[in-house]
PDB file of C-alpha atoms in Angstrom:
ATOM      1  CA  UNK A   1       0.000   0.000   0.000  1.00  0.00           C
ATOM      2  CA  UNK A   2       1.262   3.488  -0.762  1.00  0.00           C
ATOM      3  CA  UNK A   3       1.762   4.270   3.183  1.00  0.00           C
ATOM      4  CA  UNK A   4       5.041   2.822   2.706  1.00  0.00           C
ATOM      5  CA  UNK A   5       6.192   4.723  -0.512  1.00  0.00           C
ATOM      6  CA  UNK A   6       8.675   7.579  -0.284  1.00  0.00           C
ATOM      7  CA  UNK A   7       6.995  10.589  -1.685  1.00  0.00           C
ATOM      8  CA  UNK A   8       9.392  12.431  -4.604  1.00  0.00           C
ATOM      9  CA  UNK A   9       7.786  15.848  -3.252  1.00  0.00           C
ATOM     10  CA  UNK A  10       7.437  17.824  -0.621  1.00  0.00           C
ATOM     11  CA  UNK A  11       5.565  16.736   1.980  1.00  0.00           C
ATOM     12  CA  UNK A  12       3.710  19.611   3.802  1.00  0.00           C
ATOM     13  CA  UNK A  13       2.552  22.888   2.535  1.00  0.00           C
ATOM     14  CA  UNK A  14       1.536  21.862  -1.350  1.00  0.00           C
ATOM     15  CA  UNK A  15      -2.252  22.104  -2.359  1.00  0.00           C
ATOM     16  CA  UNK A  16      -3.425  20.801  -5.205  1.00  0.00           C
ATOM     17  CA  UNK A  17      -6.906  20.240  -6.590  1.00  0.00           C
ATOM     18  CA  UNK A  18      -8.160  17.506  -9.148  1.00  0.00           C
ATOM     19  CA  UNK A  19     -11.803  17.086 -10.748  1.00  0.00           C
ATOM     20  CA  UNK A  20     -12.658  14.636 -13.265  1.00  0.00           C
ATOM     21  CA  UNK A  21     -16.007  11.880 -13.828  1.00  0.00           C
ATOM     22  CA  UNK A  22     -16.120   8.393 -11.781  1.00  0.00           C
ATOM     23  CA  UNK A  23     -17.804   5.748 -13.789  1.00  0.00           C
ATOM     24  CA  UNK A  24     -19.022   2.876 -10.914  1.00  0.00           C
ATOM     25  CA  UNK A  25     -20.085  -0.493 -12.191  1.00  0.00           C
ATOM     26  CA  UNK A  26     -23.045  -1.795 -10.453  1.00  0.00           C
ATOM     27  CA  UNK A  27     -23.018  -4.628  -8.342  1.00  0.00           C
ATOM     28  CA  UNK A  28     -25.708  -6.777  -6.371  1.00  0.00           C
ATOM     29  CA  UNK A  29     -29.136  -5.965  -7.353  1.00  0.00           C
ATOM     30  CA  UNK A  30     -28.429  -2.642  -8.755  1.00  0.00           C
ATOM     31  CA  UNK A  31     -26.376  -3.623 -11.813  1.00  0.00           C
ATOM     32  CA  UNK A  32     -26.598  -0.522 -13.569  1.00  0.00           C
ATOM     33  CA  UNK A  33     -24.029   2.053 -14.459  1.00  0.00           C
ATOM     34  CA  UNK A  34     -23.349   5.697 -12.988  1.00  0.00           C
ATOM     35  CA  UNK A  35     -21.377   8.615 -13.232  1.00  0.00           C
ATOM     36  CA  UNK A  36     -20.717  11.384 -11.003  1.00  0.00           C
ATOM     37  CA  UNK A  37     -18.185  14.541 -10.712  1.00  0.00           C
ATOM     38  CA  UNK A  38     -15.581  14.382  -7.858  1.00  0.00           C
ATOM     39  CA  UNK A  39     -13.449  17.304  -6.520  1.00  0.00           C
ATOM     40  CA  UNK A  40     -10.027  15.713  -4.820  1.00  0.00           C
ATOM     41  CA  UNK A  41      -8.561  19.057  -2.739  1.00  0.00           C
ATOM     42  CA  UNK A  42      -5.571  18.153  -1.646  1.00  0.00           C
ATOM     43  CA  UNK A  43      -3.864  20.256   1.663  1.00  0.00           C
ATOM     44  CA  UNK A  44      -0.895  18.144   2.825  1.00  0.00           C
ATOM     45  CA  UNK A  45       0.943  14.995   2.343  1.00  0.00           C
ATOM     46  CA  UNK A  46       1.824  11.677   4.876  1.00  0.00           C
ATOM     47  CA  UNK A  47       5.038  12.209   5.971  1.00  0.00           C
ATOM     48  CA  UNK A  48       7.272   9.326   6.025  1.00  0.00           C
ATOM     49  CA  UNK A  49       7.368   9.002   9.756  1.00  0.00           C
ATOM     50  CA  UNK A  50       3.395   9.227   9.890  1.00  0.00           C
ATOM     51  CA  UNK A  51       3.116   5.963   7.085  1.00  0.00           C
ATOM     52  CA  UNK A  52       5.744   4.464   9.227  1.00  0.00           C
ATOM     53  CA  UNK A  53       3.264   5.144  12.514  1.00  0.00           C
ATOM     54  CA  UNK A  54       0.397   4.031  10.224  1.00  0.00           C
ATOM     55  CA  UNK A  55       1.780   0.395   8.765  1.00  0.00           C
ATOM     56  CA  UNK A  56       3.159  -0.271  12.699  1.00  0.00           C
ATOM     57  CA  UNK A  57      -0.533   0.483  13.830  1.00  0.00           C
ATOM     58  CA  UNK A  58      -2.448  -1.530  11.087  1.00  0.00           C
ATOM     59  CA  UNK A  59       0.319  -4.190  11.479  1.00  0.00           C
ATOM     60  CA  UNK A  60      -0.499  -4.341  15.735  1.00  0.00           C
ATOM     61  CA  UNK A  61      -3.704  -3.588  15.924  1.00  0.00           C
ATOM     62  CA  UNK A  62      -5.607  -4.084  12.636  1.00  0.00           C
ATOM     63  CA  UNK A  63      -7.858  -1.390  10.582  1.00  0.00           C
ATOM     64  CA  UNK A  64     -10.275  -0.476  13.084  1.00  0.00           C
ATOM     65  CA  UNK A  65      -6.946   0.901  15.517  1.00  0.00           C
ATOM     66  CA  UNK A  66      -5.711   2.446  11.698  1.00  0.00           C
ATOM     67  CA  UNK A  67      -8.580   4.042  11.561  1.00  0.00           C
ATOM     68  CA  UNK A  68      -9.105   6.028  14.796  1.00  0.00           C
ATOM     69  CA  UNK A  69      -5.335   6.551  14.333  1.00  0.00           C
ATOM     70  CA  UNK A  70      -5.894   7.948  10.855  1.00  0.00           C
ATOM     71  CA  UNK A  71      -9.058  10.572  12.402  1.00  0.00           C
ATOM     72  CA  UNK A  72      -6.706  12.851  13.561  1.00  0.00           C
ATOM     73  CA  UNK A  73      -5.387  13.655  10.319  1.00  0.00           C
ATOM     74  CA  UNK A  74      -6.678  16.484   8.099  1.00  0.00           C
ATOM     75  CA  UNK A  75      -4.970  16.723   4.750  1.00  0.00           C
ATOM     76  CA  UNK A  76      -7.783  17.256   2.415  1.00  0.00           C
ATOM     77  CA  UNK A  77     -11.129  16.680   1.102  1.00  0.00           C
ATOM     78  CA  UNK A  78     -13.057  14.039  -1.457  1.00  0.00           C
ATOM     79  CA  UNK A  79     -16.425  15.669  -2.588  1.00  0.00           C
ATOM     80  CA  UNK A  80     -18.627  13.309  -5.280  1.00  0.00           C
ATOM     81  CA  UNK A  81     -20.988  15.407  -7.110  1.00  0.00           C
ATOM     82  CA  UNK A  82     -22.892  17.956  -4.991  1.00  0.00           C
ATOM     83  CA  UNK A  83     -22.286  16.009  -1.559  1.00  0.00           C
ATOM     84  CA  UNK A  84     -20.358  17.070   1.334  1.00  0.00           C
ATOM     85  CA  UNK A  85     -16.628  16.162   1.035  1.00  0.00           C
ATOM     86  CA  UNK A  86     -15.038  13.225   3.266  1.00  0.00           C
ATOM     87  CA  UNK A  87     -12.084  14.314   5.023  1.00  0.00           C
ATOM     88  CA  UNK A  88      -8.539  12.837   3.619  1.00  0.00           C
ATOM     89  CA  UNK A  89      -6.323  11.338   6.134  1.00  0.00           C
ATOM     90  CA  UNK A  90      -3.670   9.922   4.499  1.00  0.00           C
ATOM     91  CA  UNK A  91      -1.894  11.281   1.043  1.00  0.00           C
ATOM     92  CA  UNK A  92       1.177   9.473  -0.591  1.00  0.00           C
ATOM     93  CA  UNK A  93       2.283  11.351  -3.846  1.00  0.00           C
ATOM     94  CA  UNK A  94       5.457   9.585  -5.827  1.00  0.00           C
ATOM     95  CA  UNK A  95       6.698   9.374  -9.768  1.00  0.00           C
ATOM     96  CA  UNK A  96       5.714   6.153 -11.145  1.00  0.00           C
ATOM     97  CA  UNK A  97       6.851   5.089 -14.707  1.00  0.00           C
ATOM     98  CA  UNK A  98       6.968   9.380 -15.324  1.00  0.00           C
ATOM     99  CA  UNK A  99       3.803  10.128 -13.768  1.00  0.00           C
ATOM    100  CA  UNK A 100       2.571  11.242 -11.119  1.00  0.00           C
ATOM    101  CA  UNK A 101       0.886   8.292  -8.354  1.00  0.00           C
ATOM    102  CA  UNK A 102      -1.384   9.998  -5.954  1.00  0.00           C
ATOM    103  CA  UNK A 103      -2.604   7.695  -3.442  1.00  0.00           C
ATOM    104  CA  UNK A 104      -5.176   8.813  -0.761  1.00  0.00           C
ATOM    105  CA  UNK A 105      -7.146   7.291   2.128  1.00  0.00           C
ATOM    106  CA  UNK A 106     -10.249   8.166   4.004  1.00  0.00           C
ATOM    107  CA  UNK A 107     -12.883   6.941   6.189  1.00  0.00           C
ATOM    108  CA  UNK A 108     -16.070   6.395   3.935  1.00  0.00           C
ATOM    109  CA  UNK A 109     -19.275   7.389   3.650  1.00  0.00           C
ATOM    110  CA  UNK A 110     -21.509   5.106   5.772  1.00  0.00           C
ATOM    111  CA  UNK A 111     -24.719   5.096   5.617  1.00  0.00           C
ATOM    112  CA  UNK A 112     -27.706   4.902   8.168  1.00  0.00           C
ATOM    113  CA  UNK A 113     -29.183   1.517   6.835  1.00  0.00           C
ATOM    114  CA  UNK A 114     -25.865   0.121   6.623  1.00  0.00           C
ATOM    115  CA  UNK A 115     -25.163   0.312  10.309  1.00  0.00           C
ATOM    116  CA  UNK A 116     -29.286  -0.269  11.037  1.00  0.00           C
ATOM    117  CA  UNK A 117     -28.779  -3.223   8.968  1.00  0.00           C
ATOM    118  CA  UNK A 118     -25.967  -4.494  10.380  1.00  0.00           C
ATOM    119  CA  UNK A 119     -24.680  -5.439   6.733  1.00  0.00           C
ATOM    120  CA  UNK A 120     -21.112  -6.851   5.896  1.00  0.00           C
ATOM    121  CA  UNK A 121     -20.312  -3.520   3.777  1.00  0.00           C
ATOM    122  CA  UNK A 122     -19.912  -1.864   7.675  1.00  0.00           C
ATOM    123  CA  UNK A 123     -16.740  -4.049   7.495  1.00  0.00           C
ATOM    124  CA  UNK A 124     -15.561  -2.203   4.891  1.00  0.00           C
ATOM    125  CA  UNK A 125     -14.999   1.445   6.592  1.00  0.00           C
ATOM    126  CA  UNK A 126     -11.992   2.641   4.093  1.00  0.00           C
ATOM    127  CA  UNK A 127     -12.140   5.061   0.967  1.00  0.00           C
ATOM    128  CA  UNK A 128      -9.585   4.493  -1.269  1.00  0.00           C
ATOM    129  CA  UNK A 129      -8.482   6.849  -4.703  1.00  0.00           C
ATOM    130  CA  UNK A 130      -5.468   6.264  -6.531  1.00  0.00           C
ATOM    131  CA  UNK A 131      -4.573   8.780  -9.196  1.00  0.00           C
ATOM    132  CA  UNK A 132      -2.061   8.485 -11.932  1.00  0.00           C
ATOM    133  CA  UNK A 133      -1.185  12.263 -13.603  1.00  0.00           C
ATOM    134  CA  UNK A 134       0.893  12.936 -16.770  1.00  0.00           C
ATOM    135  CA  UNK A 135       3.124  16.191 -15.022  1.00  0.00           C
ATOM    136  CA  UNK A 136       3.187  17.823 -18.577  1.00  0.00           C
ATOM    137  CA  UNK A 137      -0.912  18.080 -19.221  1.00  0.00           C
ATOM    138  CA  UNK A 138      -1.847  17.795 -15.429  1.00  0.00           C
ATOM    139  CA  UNK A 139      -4.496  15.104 -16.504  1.00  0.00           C
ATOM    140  CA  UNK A 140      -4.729  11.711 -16.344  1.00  0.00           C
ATOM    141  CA  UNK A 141      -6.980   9.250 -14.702  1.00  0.00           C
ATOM    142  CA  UNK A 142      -7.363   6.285 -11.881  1.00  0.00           C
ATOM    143  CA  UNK A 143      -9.408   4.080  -9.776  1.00  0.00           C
ATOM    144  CA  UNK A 144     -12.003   4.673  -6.304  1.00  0.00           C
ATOM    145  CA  UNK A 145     -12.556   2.250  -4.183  1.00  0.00           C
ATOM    146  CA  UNK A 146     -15.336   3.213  -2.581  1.00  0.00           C
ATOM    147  CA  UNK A 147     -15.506   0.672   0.022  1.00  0.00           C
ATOM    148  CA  UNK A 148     -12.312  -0.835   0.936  1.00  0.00           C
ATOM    149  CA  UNK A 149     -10.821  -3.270   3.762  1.00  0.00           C
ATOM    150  CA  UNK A 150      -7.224  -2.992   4.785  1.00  0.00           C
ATOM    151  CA  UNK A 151      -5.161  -5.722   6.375  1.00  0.00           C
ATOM    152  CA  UNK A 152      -1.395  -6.758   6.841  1.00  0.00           C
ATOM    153  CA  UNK A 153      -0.820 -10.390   5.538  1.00  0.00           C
ATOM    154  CA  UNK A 154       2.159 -12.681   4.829  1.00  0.00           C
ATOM    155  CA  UNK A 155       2.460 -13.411   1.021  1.00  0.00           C
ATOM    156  CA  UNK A 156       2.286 -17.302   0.816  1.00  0.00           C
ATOM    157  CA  UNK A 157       5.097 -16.928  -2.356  1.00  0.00           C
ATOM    158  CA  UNK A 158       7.911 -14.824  -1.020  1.00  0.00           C
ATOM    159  CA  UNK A 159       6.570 -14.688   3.354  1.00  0.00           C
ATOM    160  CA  UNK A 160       7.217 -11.256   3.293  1.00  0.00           C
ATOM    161  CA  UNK A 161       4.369  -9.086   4.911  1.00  0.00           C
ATOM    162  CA  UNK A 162       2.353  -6.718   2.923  1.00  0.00           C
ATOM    163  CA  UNK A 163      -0.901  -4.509   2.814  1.00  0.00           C
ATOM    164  CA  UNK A 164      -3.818  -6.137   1.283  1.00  0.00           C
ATOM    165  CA  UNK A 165      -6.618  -4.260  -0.151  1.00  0.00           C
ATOM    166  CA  UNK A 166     -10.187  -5.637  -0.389  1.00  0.00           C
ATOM    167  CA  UNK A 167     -12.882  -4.234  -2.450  1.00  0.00           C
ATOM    168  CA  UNK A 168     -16.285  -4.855  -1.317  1.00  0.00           C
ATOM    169  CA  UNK A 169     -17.761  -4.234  -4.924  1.00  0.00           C
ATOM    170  CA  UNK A 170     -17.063  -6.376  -7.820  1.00  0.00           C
ATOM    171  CA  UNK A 171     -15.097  -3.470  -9.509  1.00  0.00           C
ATOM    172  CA  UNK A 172     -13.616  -0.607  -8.304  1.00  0.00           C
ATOM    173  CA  UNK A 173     -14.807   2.893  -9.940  1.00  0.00           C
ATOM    174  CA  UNK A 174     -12.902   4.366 -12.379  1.00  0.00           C
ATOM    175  CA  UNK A 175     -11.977   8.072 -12.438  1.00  0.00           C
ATOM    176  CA  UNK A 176     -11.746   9.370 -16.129  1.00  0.00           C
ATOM    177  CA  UNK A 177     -11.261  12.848 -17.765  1.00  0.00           C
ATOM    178  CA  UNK A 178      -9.062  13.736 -14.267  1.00  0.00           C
ATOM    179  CA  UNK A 179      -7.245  17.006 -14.537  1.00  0.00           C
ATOM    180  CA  UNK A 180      -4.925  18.871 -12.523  1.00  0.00           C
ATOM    181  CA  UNK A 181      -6.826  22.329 -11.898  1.00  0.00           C
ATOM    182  CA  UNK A 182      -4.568  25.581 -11.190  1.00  0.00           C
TER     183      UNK A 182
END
């Protein structure tokens, strides 16, 4: 997971804002598909002593401690169309291949009937947005999670320990037509 990436840029005092379409693929019952207009403001970046902090803490005491750990933090917003933004609490932003990886955490939207309901999606509490920006146009495009599980797990080929992401959808969203804004 990007926690553990060391960021090419600064990491404190940069904002920068990208907008662009997510196209989710329905799942379940609802199988049709939808597209909405996200805003990703972004305030501040992990440091590498904080995704240090955060991998220890997921690695101890799984993502429920990760995520009180991570409600402290403040480093932006995720809006989706005319809704209220989610607070970002974890940014990782490092060159990839010559572009630019953004990688960014937050605790999800949750909704009443979910938690009513007592459904498995509760066990799902992460939002996840990975970005991937040419630096020459400022656009590009990536994926949402938009209800993700976190754990730290032993790969059975090489035993060393990693971060596995879960999606609870079949697909995760894809974010198209994503451009840097100035």
């Amino acid at each position: 997971m990007a926690f553990a990436c060391v960021s090419a840029f600064a990491q404190g005092g940069q904002r920068d804002t990208y907008t662009g379409t997510i196209i989710s693929f329905g799942t379940g019952l609802s199988t049709r598909t939808t597209t909405a207009t996200f805003t990703l403001d972004l305030r501040g970046r992990t440091t590498d002593e904080q995704a240090a902090r955060f991998l220890a803490v997921l690695a101890e005491g799984g993502q429920d401690t990760l995520l009180k750990e991570l409600n402290d933090e403040d480093l932006g917003s995720f809006s989706v169309g005319g809704r209220l933004g989610r607070t970002i609490n974890a940014v990782r932003v490092r060159e990839v291949d010559g572009k630019i990886r953004v990688f960014a955490v937050f605790e999800r939207w949750i909704r009443f009937a979910e938690l009513r309901g007592g459904y498995n999606s509760v066990d799902y509490p992460f939002g996840i947005i990975e970005l991937f920006i040419d630096p020459k146009t400022g656009r590009g495009e990536g994926t949402y999670i938009a209800a993700a599980k976190v754990r730290w797990k032993r790969d059975s080929k090489d035993g060393e320990y990693h971060v596995e992401i879960e999606n609870f959808a079949t697909f995760p969203a894809r974010l198209m037509g994503v451009m840097k804004r100035k």
